[in-house]
Amino acid sequence: YGPGSIGFLTSTIRHNRDHTFLELKKGLLKAYHKMMTNLRRKVPSRGNESFWSELDYEGSIRAMETTLSKANGFHCHLHTLFLFNRPLSVEDELTAHQHIGRLWQTNVVKVLGESCAPNISNGSDFKAIRSTQHASKVGKYLSKLGFELSAPNSKIAKNGSFSPFEVLDLATKGDRWAL
């Protein structure tokens, strides 16, 4: 990305099988919107700059993934690429990770309540892409995501979870749980 840099964020929430897909999806996206609004807000303690303006934020690309498991219900999470017009230092990355993590947790609680509050250490994970190894991992993920978007029935969930098309397949085979 030219002379700038890219940040990769994964955002998730706690959930259980009593939560509906619509409740989780709407809550996840609303909490994300509030977090992004807070990141753009000018703050007097920052010299009337926003957090994003300090990092020379340019824009973002976001995707939501959802799986379903019999034990835990729907699991919705977001992956976001953030584009910056300058390189991010290790200190920038740590500050962004902590600041975004606190904002994410606060906004999830405001929107969905304490029961969905993510753990700060793994509910929001921001990484600056600095090495070719890390860029390669993100590139593989983006390729996989692009393939899943163009061929959504190719997604295979892990650890006892099911992708939306796997649930549909179970339903067409008469699995009562999938109905």
PDB file of C-alpha atoms in Angstrom, residues 33-162:
ATOM      1  CA  HIS A  33     -20.305   1.772  13.756  1.00  0.00           C
ATOM      2  CA  LYS A  34     -20.146   3.373  17.222  1.00  0.00           C
ATOM      3  CA  MET A  35     -16.493   2.342  17.604  1.00  0.00           C
ATOM      4  CA  MET A  36     -15.599   3.860  14.222  1.00  0.00           C
ATOM      5  CA  THR A  37     -17.474   7.072  15.135  1.00  0.00           C
ATOM      6  CA  ASN A  38     -15.460   7.275  18.363  1.00  0.00           C
ATOM      7  CA  LEU A  39     -12.192   6.760  16.473  1.00  0.00           C
ATOM      8  CA  ARG A  40     -13.088   9.710  14.196  1.00  0.00           C
ATOM      9  CA  ARG A  41     -14.203  11.994  17.052  1.00  0.00           C
ATOM     10  CA  LYS A  42     -11.947  14.952  17.796  1.00  0.00           C
ATOM     11  CA  VAL A  43     -10.680  14.933  21.377  1.00  0.00           C
ATOM     12  CA  PRO A  44      -9.403  18.038  23.246  1.00  0.00           C
ATOM     13  CA  SER A  45      -6.760  15.958  25.083  1.00  0.00           C
ATOM     14  CA  ARG A  46      -5.324  15.050  21.655  1.00  0.00           C
ATOM     15  CA  GLY A  47      -5.052  18.695  20.597  1.00  0.00           C
ATOM     16  CA  ASN A  48      -8.490  18.474  18.960  1.00  0.00           C
ATOM     17  CA  GLU A  49      -7.306  15.608  16.764  1.00  0.00           C
ATOM     18  CA  SER A  50      -9.077  12.290  16.373  1.00  0.00           C
ATOM     19  CA  PHE A  51      -7.321   9.007  17.080  1.00  0.00           C
ATOM     20  CA  TRP A  52      -7.479   8.209  13.358  1.00  0.00           C
ATOM     21  CA  SER A  53      -6.021  11.556  12.285  1.00  0.00           C
ATOM     22  CA  GLU A  54      -2.960  10.897  14.474  1.00  0.00           C
ATOM     23  CA  LEU A  55      -2.366   7.702  12.483  1.00  0.00           C
ATOM     24  CA  ASP A  56      -3.226   9.356   9.136  1.00  0.00           C
ATOM     25  CA  TYR A  57      -6.149   6.971   8.563  1.00  0.00           C
ATOM     26  CA  GLU A  58      -7.370   6.729   4.966  1.00  0.00           C
ATOM     27  CA  GLY A  59     -10.176   4.157   4.946  1.00  0.00           C
ATOM     28  CA  SER A  60     -11.193   0.574   5.622  1.00  0.00           C
ATOM     29  CA  ILE A  61     -12.557  -2.627   4.107  1.00  0.00           C
ATOM     30  CA  ARG A  62     -14.749  -4.836   6.293  1.00  0.00           C
ATOM     31  CA  ALA A  63     -16.221  -8.342   6.069  1.00  0.00           C
ATOM     32  CA  MET A  64     -18.471 -10.249   8.452  1.00  0.00           C
ATOM     33  CA  GLU A  65     -18.270 -14.015   8.919  1.00  0.00           C
ATOM     34  CA  THR A  66     -20.846 -16.186  10.652  1.00  0.00           C
ATOM     35  CA  THR A  67     -20.855 -19.800  11.749  1.00  0.00           C
ATOM     36  CA  LEU A  68     -23.387 -21.804  13.754  1.00  0.00           C
ATOM     37  CA  SER A  69     -22.795 -24.536  16.314  1.00  0.00           C
ATOM     38  CA  LYS A  70     -25.209 -26.738  18.212  1.00  0.00           C
ATOM     39  CA  ALA A  71     -23.492 -25.879  21.500  1.00  0.00           C
ATOM     40  CA  ASN A  72     -23.072 -22.101  21.174  1.00  0.00           C
ATOM     41  CA  GLY A  73     -25.445 -20.918  18.467  1.00  0.00           C
ATOM     42  CA  PHE A  74     -24.455 -18.234  15.994  1.00  0.00           C
ATOM     43  CA  HIS A  75     -20.938 -16.777  16.040  1.00  0.00           C
ATOM     44  CA  CYS A  76     -20.586 -13.504  14.131  1.00  0.00           C
ATOM     45  CA  HIS A  77     -17.290 -11.669  13.834  1.00  0.00           C
ATOM     46  CA  LEU A  78     -15.735  -8.945  11.699  1.00  0.00           C
ATOM     47  CA  HIS A  79     -12.429  -8.679   9.867  1.00  0.00           C
ATOM     48  CA  THR A  80     -11.342  -5.185   8.876  1.00  0.00           C
ATOM     49  CA  LEU A  81      -8.388  -3.884   6.884  1.00  0.00           C
ATOM     50  CA  PHE A  82      -7.460  -0.323   7.822  1.00  0.00           C
ATOM     51  CA  LEU A  83      -5.435   1.759   5.367  1.00  0.00           C
ATOM     52  CA  PHE A  84      -3.045   4.423   6.694  1.00  0.00           C
ATOM     53  CA  ASN A  85      -1.070   7.018   4.748  1.00  0.00           C
ATOM     54  CA  ARG A  86       2.041   6.527   6.881  1.00  0.00           C
ATOM     55  CA  PRO A  87       3.913   3.559   8.303  1.00  0.00           C
ATOM     56  CA  LEU A  88       2.728   2.422  11.743  1.00  0.00           C
ATOM     57  CA  SER A  89       5.396   1.980  14.396  1.00  0.00           C
ATOM     58  CA  VAL A  90       5.355  -0.787  16.988  1.00  0.00           C
ATOM     59  CA  GLU A  91       4.181   1.851  19.487  1.00  0.00           C
ATOM     60  CA  ASP A  92       1.348   2.921  17.116  1.00  0.00           C
ATOM     61  CA  GLU A  93       0.287  -0.711  16.811  1.00  0.00           C
ATOM     62  CA  LEU A  94       0.228  -1.271  20.578  1.00  0.00           C
ATOM     63  CA  THR A  95      -1.656   1.993  21.190  1.00  0.00           C
ATOM     64  CA  ALA A  96      -4.187   1.150  18.461  1.00  0.00           C
ATOM     65  CA  HIS A  97      -4.623  -2.396  19.793  1.00  0.00           C
ATOM     66  CA  GLN A  98      -5.340  -1.119  23.324  1.00  0.00           C
ATOM     67  CA  HIS A  99      -7.490   1.869  22.306  1.00  0.00           C
ATOM     68  CA  ILE A 100      -9.583  -0.062  19.774  1.00  0.00           C
ATOM     69  CA  GLY A 101      -9.946  -2.948  22.259  1.00  0.00           C
ATOM     70  CA  ARG A 102     -11.335  -0.642  24.968  1.00  0.00           C
ATOM     71  CA  LEU A 103     -13.674   1.109  22.523  1.00  0.00           C
ATOM     72  CA  TRP A 104     -14.874  -2.234  21.135  1.00  0.00           C
ATOM     73  CA  GLN A 105     -15.644  -3.630  24.576  1.00  0.00           C
ATOM     74  CA  THR A 106     -17.410  -0.413  25.691  1.00  0.00           C
ATOM     75  CA  ASN A 107     -19.564  -0.203  22.575  1.00  0.00           C
ATOM     76  CA  VAL A 108     -20.504  -3.901  22.564  1.00  0.00           C
ATOM     77  CA  VAL A 109     -21.719  -3.524  26.174  1.00  0.00           C
ATOM     78  CA  LYS A 110     -23.702  -0.369  25.264  1.00  0.00           C
ATOM     79  CA  VAL A 111     -25.379  -2.096  22.321  1.00  0.00           C
ATOM     80  CA  LEU A 112     -25.741  -5.755  23.385  1.00  0.00           C
ATOM     81  CA  GLY A 113     -25.209  -5.715  27.155  1.00  0.00           C
ATOM     82  CA  GLU A 114     -22.722  -7.317  29.532  1.00  0.00           C
ATOM     83  CA  SER A 115     -23.572 -10.865  28.415  1.00  0.00           C
ATOM     84  CA  CYS A 116     -21.921 -10.160  25.038  1.00  0.00           C
ATOM     85  CA  ALA A 117     -18.955  -8.200  26.417  1.00  0.00           C
ATOM     86  CA  PRO A 118     -15.790  -9.360  24.651  1.00  0.00           C
ATOM     87  CA  ASN A 119     -12.600 -10.043  26.530  1.00  0.00           C
ATOM     88  CA  ILE A 120     -10.218  -7.140  25.810  1.00  0.00           C
ATOM     89  CA  SER A 121      -7.306  -9.469  25.071  1.00  0.00           C
ATOM     90  CA  ASN A 122      -9.061 -11.505  22.357  1.00  0.00           C
ATOM     91  CA  GLY A 123     -12.380  -9.781  21.556  1.00  0.00           C
ATOM     92  CA  SER A 124     -10.528  -7.246  19.444  1.00  0.00           C
ATOM     93  CA  ASP A 125      -7.166  -7.958  17.860  1.00  0.00           C
ATOM     94  CA  PHE A 126      -5.406  -5.211  15.875  1.00  0.00           C
ATOM     95  CA  LYS A 127      -2.143  -5.927  14.083  1.00  0.00           C
ATOM     96  CA  ALA A 128      -0.074  -3.708  11.834  1.00  0.00           C
ATOM     97  CA  ILE A 129       1.134  -5.562   8.773  1.00  0.00           C
ATOM     98  CA  ARG A 130       4.864  -4.958   8.718  1.00  0.00           C
ATOM     99  CA  SER A 131       6.522  -8.171   7.622  1.00  0.00           C
ATOM    100  CA  THR A 132       6.117 -10.118   4.411  1.00  0.00           C
ATOM    101  CA  GLN A 133       5.230 -13.148   6.552  1.00  0.00           C
ATOM    102  CA  HIS A 134       2.347 -11.280   8.194  1.00  0.00           C
ATOM    103  CA  ALA A 135       1.302  -9.798   4.839  1.00  0.00           C
ATOM    104  CA  SER A 136       1.305 -13.300   3.388  1.00  0.00           C
ATOM    105  CA  LYS A 137      -1.027 -14.566   6.150  1.00  0.00           C
ATOM    106  CA  VAL A 138      -3.426 -11.664   5.582  1.00  0.00           C
ATOM    107  CA  GLY A 139      -3.186 -12.158   1.807  1.00  0.00           C
ATOM    108  CA  LYS A 140      -4.112 -15.838   2.188  1.00  0.00           C
ATOM    109  CA  TYR A 141      -7.053 -14.880   4.390  1.00  0.00           C
ATOM    110  CA  LEU A 142      -8.251 -12.269   1.865  1.00  0.00           C
ATOM    111  CA  SER A 143      -7.944 -14.785  -0.975  1.00  0.00           C
ATOM    112  CA  LYS A 144      -9.976 -17.277   1.060  1.00  0.00           C
ATOM    113  CA  LEU A 145     -12.563 -14.594   1.839  1.00  0.00           C
ATOM    114  CA  GLY A 146     -12.800 -13.584  -1.820  1.00  0.00           C
ATOM    115  CA  PHE A 147     -13.290 -17.210  -2.805  1.00  0.00           C
ATOM    116  CA  GLU A 148     -15.992 -17.647  -0.129  1.00  0.00           C
ATOM    117  CA  LEU A 149     -17.787 -14.528  -1.360  1.00  0.00           C
ATOM    118  CA  SER A 150     -17.762 -15.737  -4.957  1.00  0.00           C
ATOM    119  CA  ALA A 151     -18.525 -19.369  -4.039  1.00  0.00           C
ATOM    120  CA  PRO A 152     -20.209 -19.182  -0.609  1.00  0.00           C
ATOM    121  CA  ASN A 153     -21.019 -22.881  -0.568  1.00  0.00           C
ATOM    122  CA  SER A 154     -17.264 -23.599  -0.397  1.00  0.00           C
ATOM    123  CA  LYS A 155     -16.924 -22.379   3.228  1.00  0.00           C
ATOM    124  CA  ILE A 156     -16.306 -25.213   5.693  1.00  0.00           C
ATOM    125  CA  ALA A 157     -16.573 -24.343   9.392  1.00  0.00           C
ATOM    126  CA  LYS A 158     -14.362 -25.880  12.084  1.00  0.00           C
ATOM    127  CA  ASN A 159     -14.659 -27.280  15.613  1.00  0.00           C
ATOM    128  CA  GLY A 160     -18.264 -28.459  15.478  1.00  0.00           C
ATOM    129  CA  SER A 161     -19.548 -25.283  13.853  1.00  0.00           C
ATOM    130  CA  PHE A 162     -21.366 -24.996  10.541  1.00  0.00           C
TER     131      PHE A 162
END
